[in-house]
Amino acid sequence: MHFVSFTMASLSEEVLLVVKKVRQKKQDGTLYLMAERIAWGPEGKDRFTVSHSYSDIRCQKISPDGKAKVQLQLVLHTGESTTFHFANESTSRKDWEAAKELLQQLLPKFKKKANKELEEKNKMLQEDPVLFQLYKDLVVSQVISAEEFWANRLGGINNGESAACENKQEVGISGAFLADIRPQTDGCNGLRYNLTADIIESIFRTYPAVKQKYKENVPHNLTEKEFWTRFFQSHYFHRDRISTGTQDIFSECARQDEKGLKSLVTQGVKNPMVDLLSLEDKTLDEGYGISSALPSTSHASRTVKESSNFAIIKRFNHHSAMVLAAGSRKRDVPADQASETSSTDGNSRDSDFFQPPLKKVKLQEAIEYEDLQQENRPKTVALNLKKSDRYAHGPVPLQSQQYTTSQDIINSVNYIKHEMSNYKPNLTQVLSSAAASSAIAALSPGGVLMQQVAQQAINQMVPTEIQAELKHLYVAAGELLRHFWTCFPVNTAFLEEKVTKMKSNLERFQITKLRPFQEKIQRQYLSTNLTGHLECMLQAAYSKFHIWQTRRMMRKT
Amino acid sequence: MKLNIDGLLVYFPYDYIYPEQYSYMLELKRTLDAKGHGVLEMPSGTGKTISLLSLIVAYQRAFPLEVTKLIYCSRTVPEIEKVVEELRKLMEFYAKETEEVNNFLALALSSRKNLCIHPEVSSLRFGKEVDGKCHSLTASYVRAQRHGNPNQPVCRFYEEFDAVGRQVPLPAGVYNLDDLKDLGRRKGWCPYYLARYSILHANIVVYSYHYLLDPKIADLVSKELAKKSVVVFDEAHNIDNVCIDSMSVNITRRTLDRCQNNVDTLQNTIQRIKETDAAKLREEYRRLVEGLKEANVARETDVYLANPVLPDEILKEAVPGSIRTAEHFVGFLRRFLEYLKSRLRVQHVVQESAPQFLKDIFDKVCIDRKPLRFCAERLQSLLRTLEITDISDFSAVTLISNFATLVSTYSQGFTIIIEPFEDRTPTIANPVLHFSCMDPSIAIKPVFQRFQSVIITSGTLSPVDIYPRILDFRPVTMASFTMTLARTCLCPLIVGRGNDQVALSSKFETREDFAVIRNYGNLLLEMSAVVPDGIVAFFTSYVYMENIVASWYEQGILENIQRNKLIFIETQDAAETSMALEKYQEACENGRGAILLSVARGKVSEGIDFVHHFGRAVIMFGVPYVYTQSRILKARLEYLRDQFQIRENDFLTFDAMRHAAQCVGRAIRGKTDYGLMIFADKRYARADKRGKLPRWIQEHINDGSLNLTVDEAVQLSKHFLRQMAQPFSQVDQLGLSLLTLEQLESPEMLKKIAQIAHQT
């Protein structure tokens, strides 16, 4: 494989593979496989006539092995396809192989990304009807392009990825993943184990000790294949076999597991209701009681069969515990973080101390008869705050100038007192009685100035479908304006371009959406100015744009 | 609500009541009125405890002179704590309704291990260690030594309690174990001794069976409890075994070796004391001449609960002269020890009665019956005199002396079996002398005699008439209650055949049969695909489970089951099993679903409840017969036949069925709960087996589900589970299995309720 880095036009990309003498549409040319796209340019020209981003490619199709024409076809998501013919007589097969292999590695990576994005978008639209409407208003009606629409939303997705992850449930491990690798005899005294990436992943997640071993030994000491062969030969895999030798690399894993299990056991259980050790209140002293022929469990007296049975039972308990732990391991981490940050919400860590201990909760659960109680109201978790004021009021910045000293207050009171005592009505300069009474009339209910109050609320005057339409218009306009205003301050060429485009988008919106709506309501209603505010907002944006543009012009000149 | 139970005002801390609770209270009231004993079987999850407490508390309030105390005995620590919490609920209800200050004192008592707050002592892991360490800090002579030597460590909590704790009685209220500990920490008093002291004047005491049934403990703790008490044994289906266990002794070679060391230590200590403080020994001698008069007086005046180990007759006499001096007694112990050693050197199994043993010991080493009877008492006296700090070291010699007293006191009801080796390992010499009690009535007799009402109750006591026979008492009421149900929330199925028509059974002949094992595996596999969340499966014994698990593993059945659910298995290690249990619950909780393989008669089957999704199905593989080849069991069966006219098979079946019922009953813990009960053995279909199941299970077995194949059972289960998964609300139950006060008082309902109790 050649690793060439070369510059073409303005952009520099890492080129992973260059294959010469590749025909496309009966034209000879060169095929380039780059980090993010595949491209083909005709011979003797320095531009690509074909260029596909990997994420646009759905799959590659290859010609069968024996065929004379060595071809590779790329099928795009849009349904189009491009066919390359490897025409170099001597190395065509080899070139083809190399391109195919590389594509095989590259495509899944991009596919995942593309699919994930698509899924994410779909999900967002499904979950959020407002967004969906917006999408319909703006993208489907081609006010802005889909890319623009998603541009800063997907940013939100990526930033909020950690949040999304928390909601997303971690996929657990099948309890029977070891069963899926049941060996098959290959007919000649050998066993074949089928391993898939999923199974390996499961093994690693369930048995971290094996992963450790893998990291240590592969590929320095063992090849991958050897590693797994040894794994399946080891008694670690076949737990019913008794450990014989210690040269096995997995015996250490077994020991580690044993240790882990022991420490788990000695830790004891959290739930006192299942703690068998403290179940009995008073055990009989040694030597008392009917010893009901308990088979002695000391290792010495155990037969081989018994200890292998014992090993199986232990293995199952351990396996189930590990599978269970693997499923919940990931989730522990954010929970921990959350509890650490929780000290900012008015609860410090020691508040755990005030929570009823698990034992008490379990006891209450155990004695509860839900149907004997009057109501079965849903159980809610009580908000447990130590400092409720911290919760109710956010921290207020101290602003010294807003504070008035008591001296100030006394002074101002004195001042007012003083003013009041010296108050003399200036009777010559008051309103005439007629003007006064008309003013009172105007301010009384039904008067000229009080009409606003009597006016019906908009929701009673306007039919619902107009209201809904107006809402959509508002949302769409808000979205566009948001795009527009985010461009400021305009300090890059990209933003410059965007702000111009956005302005034209706004204008287009005004023409294609707002105008028809205005006409529509004019046909039905005359006086109410429903769209006045929208116009205002648009106008503000236009004037802003105008100012910016004139300034730019001035700077340029 | 406030109820009128046969003229008695009963406060019941709920807004609704189950009909069977009302019926249960009626029967209970009748028993208390008659001042007699009662056997009451009431299904689990129907609020038995709260009914008991409500009625007895009401009775105590109405007739404070008739019933002064309630002694509530339960089996496990969580059960004890649950009872106290229910009691707290009741008392809160009383306080709310009557608006007067309640002067009831109720408390739980448990062993030192659960109550100790001494930082060092309480950190010890085993109960025995805690007891021993506590004794070394609180024994009277240790504390006496402190006067001379201030460096002598004592327990400050005990000192504080001893100084001021007894002056003011514990204020009225409900004290659970944790409450006692909190109080102890606050006041600096020892919670254990505080509780032990307080039970004397408490209105309600909740503790474990052993405090009343095990003579070694009862003598310390419960001796002075008021005669006019009502004693309740809850979860009493195994009470006979508890009685037997507390009176049986096993002696191995190791016991004897340790005993030898103990005797040597005693000898040395006596020598030392003789040189330094001979007066002490003389004082003891004088006391022994006076005899055990004090104890005798106390028992005659009916202050003390009789101790079955310490028979009445010996209290009237002085300790015989031959063991009165310390050296003579130690010499006596040595002789006895040597004799026991010689008895353990046998090559074949020996079985003999107590009189035969006494005759032999007299012939061989000239030990008379009389000094043997005083052995336990004499040893206690010596240990006190010698100021032995750590009595837990002397457990071996205590055991031997208890054995001596028991064997010489009871000529009947006990058997001695000496086995030179274990049956399973005939090549390894491991001689054991079993001194087994075969008559549970011996241990419980003082309880029945002393207290005016003793109530034996449980979810599974069928057939109820057998308990009075084996415990040898005359109850005034015996009743079994059914469970009124608005929907049939339990579904007992008897699976007798595999899909290939092979009969399913755990009986000895087909135990190793692969076809049976495979079909059992199939049943579990099919069920794991149908039943949501948790399944609990019980096997008849641990060995059986191990074998089945191994062959399921080989046949790949377990791996297929793993596709549906995680598998957890009970082991003989309690800590390991606890962890497996917790993981099992976690797996049920997070929706993955799990299977717990467990053993009937094991700790799980006796003490752990599988409510709601923790147990949607219980599968009982086989009939859990006890291991019948044991000689002790054979002797006990013989005894039952001769003394109580109970046929061997009847008893064995009764015993097996009560354990099976216990196992399957674990899944149903209330009327809103539901679960499958699968009996996987064709023998369950027989009338003699089925008839011994509790009535509340029996009445839901219809004739169609007596001999199902695996497939049929799966179909029925699917149907049942689909029905049960429908929403079920309070309204559905109201009027049928859940009553308001008005509904309860309507005449036709009262008529219906009268049918719930099934008198025998």
mmCIF file of C-alpha atoms in Angstrom, chain B residues 128-339:
data_model
loop_
_atom_site.group_PDB
_atom_site.id
_atom_site.type_symbol
_atom_site.label_atom_id
_atom_site.label_comp_id
_atom_site.label_asym_id
_atom_site.label_seq_id
_atom_site.Cartn_x
_atom_site.Cartn_y
_atom_site.Cartn_z
ATOM 1 C CA LYS B 128 -20.100 -17.578 69.972
ATOM 2 C CA GLU B 129 -17.093 -15.284 69.930
ATOM 3 C CA VAL B 130 -19.244 -12.320 70.852
ATOM 4 C CA ASP B 131 -20.783 -14.217 73.748
ATOM 5 C CA GLY B 132 -17.406 -15.353 75.019
ATOM 6 C CA LYS B 133 -15.803 -11.944 74.755
ATOM 7 C CA CYS B 134 -18.788 -10.334 76.425
ATOM 8 C CA HIS B 135 -18.601 -12.789 79.279
ATOM 9 C CA SER B 136 -14.927 -12.057 79.779
ATOM 10 C CA LEU B 137 -15.760 -8.393 80.230
ATOM 11 C CA THR B 138 -18.924 -8.623 82.279
ATOM 12 C CA ALA B 139 -18.647 -11.690 84.536
ATOM 13 C CA SER B 140 -19.143 -10.807 88.176
ATOM 14 C CA TYR B 141 -15.677 -11.855 89.332
ATOM 15 C CA VAL B 142 -14.041 -9.953 86.476
ATOM 16 C CA ARG B 143 -15.756 -6.883 87.685
ATOM 17 C CA ALA B 144 -14.870 -7.695 91.253
ATOM 18 C CA GLN B 145 -11.225 -7.955 90.262
ATOM 19 C CA ARG B 146 -11.405 -4.488 88.840
ATOM 20 C CA HIS B 147 -11.769 -3.079 92.328
ATOM 21 C CA GLY B 148 -8.303 -4.308 93.106
ATOM 22 C CA ASN B 149 -6.871 -3.789 89.660
ATOM 23 C CA PRO B 150 -8.202 -0.786 87.729
ATOM 24 C CA ASN B 151 -6.450 -1.948 84.569
ATOM 25 C CA GLN B 152 -8.724 -4.948 84.292
ATOM 26 C CA PRO B 153 -10.742 -4.302 81.141
ATOM 27 C CA VAL B 154 -14.498 -4.227 81.548
ATOM 28 C CA CYS B 155 -17.324 -3.195 79.294
ATOM 29 C CA ARG B 156 -18.223 0.407 80.019
ATOM 30 C CA PHE B 157 -21.722 -0.070 78.600
ATOM 31 C CA TYR B 158 -22.433 -2.864 81.003
ATOM 32 C CA GLU B 159 -20.966 -0.944 83.911
ATOM 33 C CA GLU B 160 -23.112 2.031 83.098
ATOM 34 C CA PHE B 161 -26.210 -0.105 82.773
ATOM 35 C CA ASP B 162 -25.447 -1.895 85.997
ATOM 36 C CA ALA B 163 -24.969 1.376 87.816
ATOM 37 C CA VAL B 164 -28.094 3.243 86.710
ATOM 38 C CA GLY B 165 -29.951 1.244 84.073
ATOM 39 C CA ARG B 166 -32.087 -0.755 86.427
ATOM 40 C CA GLN B 167 -33.411 2.136 88.468
ATOM 41 C CA VAL B 168 -35.892 3.473 85.987
ATOM 42 C CA PRO B 169 -37.816 1.038 83.830
ATOM 43 C CA LEU B 170 -37.568 1.455 80.103
ATOM 44 C CA PRO B 171 -40.113 4.095 79.028
ATOM 45 C CA ALA B 172 -43.180 2.788 77.224
ATOM 46 C CA GLY B 173 -42.860 2.357 73.503
ATOM 47 C CA VAL B 174 -41.902 -0.103 70.807
ATOM 48 C CA TYR B 175 -38.255 -1.041 70.638
ATOM 49 C CA ASN B 176 -36.838 -2.918 67.731
ATOM 50 C CA LEU B 177 -33.269 -4.196 67.797
ATOM 51 C CA ASP B 178 -31.942 -1.044 66.186
ATOM 52 C CA ASP B 179 -33.952 1.149 68.535
ATOM 53 C CA LEU B 180 -32.421 -0.632 71.480
ATOM 54 C CA LYS B 181 -28.977 -0.090 70.068
ATOM 55 C CA ASP B 182 -29.686 3.581 69.480
ATOM 56 C CA LEU B 183 -30.968 3.959 72.988
ATOM 57 C CA GLY B 184 -27.961 2.105 74.309
ATOM 58 C CA ARG B 185 -25.591 4.382 72.442
ATOM 59 C CA ARG B 186 -27.411 7.475 73.632
ATOM 60 C CA LYS B 187 -27.450 6.466 77.255
ATOM 61 C CA GLY B 188 -24.247 4.500 77.247
ATOM 62 C CA TRP B 189 -26.035 1.350 78.394
ATOM 63 C CA CYS B 190 -25.613 -2.175 77.181
ATOM 64 C CA PRO B 191 -28.656 -2.850 74.968
ATOM 65 C CA TYR B 192 -28.467 -6.599 75.447
ATOM 66 C CA TYR B 193 -28.644 -6.548 79.206
ATOM 67 C CA LEU B 194 -31.120 -3.711 79.103
ATOM 68 C CA ALA B 195 -33.394 -5.804 76.896
ATOM 69 C CA ARG B 196 -32.925 -8.888 79.018
ATOM 70 C CA TYR B 197 -33.790 -6.942 82.097
ATOM 71 C CA SER B 198 -36.719 -5.184 80.459
ATOM 72 C CA ILE B 199 -38.479 -8.284 79.187
ATOM 73 C CA LEU B 200 -39.496 -8.954 82.772
ATOM 74 C CA HIS B 201 -41.853 -5.997 82.852
ATOM 75 C CA ALA B 202 -42.531 -5.549 79.117
ATOM 76 C CA ASN B 203 -46.045 -6.119 77.833
ATOM 77 C CA ILE B 204 -44.847 -7.694 74.646
ATOM 78 C CA VAL B 205 -41.632 -9.562 74.039
ATOM 79 C CA VAL B 206 -40.570 -10.693 70.601
ATOM 80 C CA TYR B 207 -37.723 -13.147 70.385
ATOM 81 C CA SER B 208 -36.512 -16.352 68.896
ATOM 82 C CA TYR B 209 -37.825 -19.838 69.733
ATOM 83 C CA HIS B 210 -34.589 -20.785 71.359
ATOM 84 C CA TYR B 211 -35.098 -18.360 74.193
ATOM 85 C CA LEU B 212 -38.018 -20.445 75.308
ATOM 86 C CA LEU B 213 -37.294 -23.905 73.973
ATOM 87 C CA ASP B 214 -33.588 -24.403 74.435
ATOM 88 C CA PRO B 215 -33.179 -25.175 78.130
ATOM 89 C CA LYS B 216 -29.614 -23.877 78.146
ATOM 90 C CA ILE B 217 -30.799 -20.424 77.090
ATOM 91 C CA ALA B 218 -34.302 -20.421 78.545
ATOM 92 C CA ASP B 219 -32.791 -20.978 81.966
ATOM 93 C CA LEU B 220 -30.846 -17.737 81.648
ATOM 94 C CA VAL B 221 -33.330 -15.559 79.831
ATOM 95 C CA SER B 222 -36.914 -16.671 80.214
ATOM 96 C CA LYS B 223 -36.954 -18.289 83.612
ATOM 97 C CA GLU B 224 -38.832 -15.547 85.408
ATOM 98 C CA LEU B 225 -41.462 -14.649 82.817
ATOM 99 C CA ALA B 226 -44.984 -14.217 84.126
ATOM 100 C CA LYS B 227 -47.240 -17.207 84.166
ATOM 101 C CA LYS B 228 -50.187 -15.282 82.787
ATOM 102 C CA SER B 229 -48.547 -14.837 79.454
ATOM 103 C CA VAL B 230 -49.735 -15.756 76.029
ATOM 104 C CA VAL B 231 -47.035 -17.489 74.052
ATOM 105 C CA VAL B 232 -47.173 -17.456 70.271
ATOM 106 C CA PHE B 233 -44.968 -19.653 68.155
ATOM 107 C CA ASP B 234 -45.130 -18.217 64.663
ATOM 108 C CA GLU B 235 -43.833 -20.164 61.645
ATOM 109 C CA ALA B 236 -44.097 -23.141 63.932
ATOM 110 C CA HIS B 237 -44.217 -25.888 61.308
ATOM 111 C CA ASN B 238 -40.756 -27.036 62.350
ATOM 112 C CA ILE B 239 -41.145 -26.618 66.056
ATOM 113 C CA ASP B 240 -40.649 -30.318 66.797
ATOM 114 C CA ASN B 241 -37.217 -30.251 65.202
ATOM 115 C CA VAL B 242 -36.219 -27.198 67.192
ATOM 116 C CA CYS B 243 -37.230 -29.005 70.371
ATOM 117 C CA ILE B 244 -35.289 -32.098 69.447
ATOM 118 C CA ASP B 245 -32.220 -30.190 68.417
ATOM 119 C CA SER B 246 -32.016 -28.342 71.680
ATOM 120 C CA MET B 247 -31.904 -31.585 73.642
ATOM 121 C CA SER B 248 -29.572 -33.663 71.494
ATOM 122 C CA VAL B 249 -25.844 -34.032 71.906
ATOM 123 C CA ASN B 250 -23.142 -35.342 69.578
ATOM 124 C CA ILE B 251 -19.773 -36.367 70.881
ATOM 125 C CA THR B 252 -16.804 -36.898 68.604
ATOM 126 C CA ARG B 253 -13.218 -37.710 69.305
ATOM 127 C CA ARG B 254 -12.390 -34.055 68.868
ATOM 128 C CA THR B 255 -14.902 -33.117 71.549
ATOM 129 C CA LEU B 256 -13.270 -35.551 73.904
ATOM 130 C CA ASP B 257 -9.791 -34.237 73.191
ATOM 131 C CA ARG B 258 -10.888 -30.714 73.852
ATOM 132 C CA CYS B 259 -12.684 -31.904 76.948
ATOM 133 C CA GLN B 260 -9.462 -33.509 78.130
ATOM 134 C CA ASN B 261 -7.729 -30.159 77.829
ATOM 135 C CA ASN B 262 -10.559 -28.486 79.711
ATOM 136 C CA VAL B 263 -10.280 -30.960 82.549
ATOM 137 C CA ASP B 264 -6.539 -30.420 82.731
ATOM 138 C CA THR B 265 -7.047 -26.689 82.908
ATOM 139 C CA LEU B 266 -9.597 -27.158 85.657
ATOM 140 C CA GLN B 267 -7.188 -29.344 87.583
ATOM 141 C CA ASN B 268 -4.395 -26.781 87.345
ATOM 142 C CA THR B 269 -6.645 -23.935 88.308
ATOM 143 C CA ILE B 270 -7.850 -25.831 91.332
ATOM 144 C CA GLN B 271 -4.282 -26.516 92.360
ATOM 145 C CA ARG B 272 -3.392 -22.862 92.048
ATOM 146 C CA ILE B 273 -6.403 -21.659 93.952
ATOM 147 C CA LYS B 274 -5.839 -24.197 96.654
ATOM 148 C CA GLU B 275 -2.449 -22.683 97.306
ATOM 149 C CA THR B 276 -3.637 -19.097 97.225
ATOM 150 C CA ASP B 277 -7.283 -18.991 98.189
ATOM 151 C CA ALA B 278 -8.440 -22.221 99.760
ATOM 152 C CA ALA B 279 -11.314 -20.440 101.478
ATOM 153 C CA LYS B 280 -13.071 -20.025 98.187
ATOM 154 C CA LEU B 281 -13.258 -23.736 97.630
ATOM 155 C CA ARG B 282 -14.456 -24.331 101.157
ATOM 156 C CA GLU B 283 -17.204 -21.780 100.653
ATOM 157 C CA GLU B 284 -18.314 -23.583 97.525
ATOM 158 C CA TYR B 285 -18.383 -26.865 99.376
ATOM 159 C CA ARG B 286 -20.604 -25.384 102.027
ATOM 160 C CA ARG B 287 -22.971 -24.056 99.404
ATOM 161 C CA LEU B 288 -23.221 -27.432 97.749
ATOM 162 C CA VAL B 289 -24.116 -29.086 101.024
ATOM 163 C CA GLU B 290 -26.991 -26.676 101.354
ATOM 164 C CA GLY B 291 -28.135 -27.937 98.030
ATOM 165 C CA LEU B 292 -30.006 -26.292 95.262
ATOM 166 C CA LYS B 293 -32.637 -25.122 97.663
ATOM 167 C CA GLU B 294 -33.075 -21.675 96.205
ATOM 168 C CA ALA B 295 -33.911 -23.009 92.792
ATOM 169 C CA ASN B 296 -36.302 -25.453 94.338
ATOM 170 C CA VAL B 297 -38.134 -22.800 96.276
ATOM 171 C CA ALA B 298 -38.414 -20.620 93.219
ATOM 172 C CA ARG B 299 -39.804 -23.396 91.117
ATOM 173 C CA GLU B 300 -42.306 -24.464 93.713
ATOM 174 C CA THR B 301 -43.602 -20.952 94.081
ATOM 175 C CA ASP B 302 -43.985 -20.945 90.340
ATOM 176 C CA VAL B 303 -41.657 -18.101 89.684
ATOM 177 C CA TYR B 304 -39.399 -20.009 87.372
ATOM 178 C CA LEU B 305 -39.914 -21.732 84.101
ATOM 179 C CA ALA B 306 -38.921 -25.321 84.653
ATOM 180 C CA ASN B 307 -35.728 -26.466 83.019
ATOM 181 C CA PRO B 308 -36.088 -29.858 81.431
ATOM 182 C CA VAL B 309 -32.363 -30.491 81.859
ATOM 183 C CA LEU B 310 -32.625 -29.852 85.558
ATOM 184 C CA PRO B 311 -35.338 -32.221 86.756
ATOM 185 C CA ASP B 312 -37.412 -31.394 89.780
ATOM 186 C CA GLU B 313 -36.083 -34.174 91.955
ATOM 187 C CA ILE B 314 -32.491 -33.106 92.029
ATOM 188 C CA LEU B 315 -33.463 -29.692 93.260
ATOM 189 C CA LYS B 316 -34.700 -31.212 96.472
ATOM 190 C CA GLU B 317 -31.436 -32.933 97.134
ATOM 191 C CA ALA B 318 -27.939 -31.797 97.865
ATOM 192 C CA VAL B 319 -25.116 -32.534 95.469
ATOM 193 C CA PRO B 320 -23.917 -36.040 96.311
ATOM 194 C CA GLY B 321 -20.824 -36.279 98.434
ATOM 195 C CA SER B 322 -18.727 -38.039 95.855
ATOM 196 C CA ILE B 323 -18.451 -34.982 93.627
ATOM 197 C CA ARG B 324 -18.772 -32.277 96.215
ATOM 198 C CA THR B 325 -15.148 -31.266 96.494
ATOM 199 C CA ALA B 326 -13.591 -29.748 93.463
ATOM 200 C CA GLU B 327 -10.843 -32.340 93.119
ATOM 201 C CA HIS B 328 -13.224 -35.223 93.461
ATOM 202 C CA PHE B 329 -15.400 -33.760 90.791
ATOM 203 C CA VAL B 330 -12.511 -33.326 88.399
ATOM 204 C CA GLY B 331 -11.469 -36.888 89.090
ATOM 205 C CA PHE B 332 -15.014 -37.953 88.403
ATOM 206 C CA LEU B 333 -15.010 -36.101 85.110
ATOM 207 C CA ARG B 334 -11.762 -37.803 84.142
ATOM 208 C CA ARG B 335 -13.217 -41.204 84.770
ATOM 209 C CA PHE B 336 -16.322 -40.358 82.762
ATOM 210 C CA LEU B 337 -14.175 -39.043 79.963
ATOM 211 C CA GLU B 338 -12.070 -42.165 79.824
ATOM 212 C CA TYR B 339 -15.198 -44.244 79.698
#
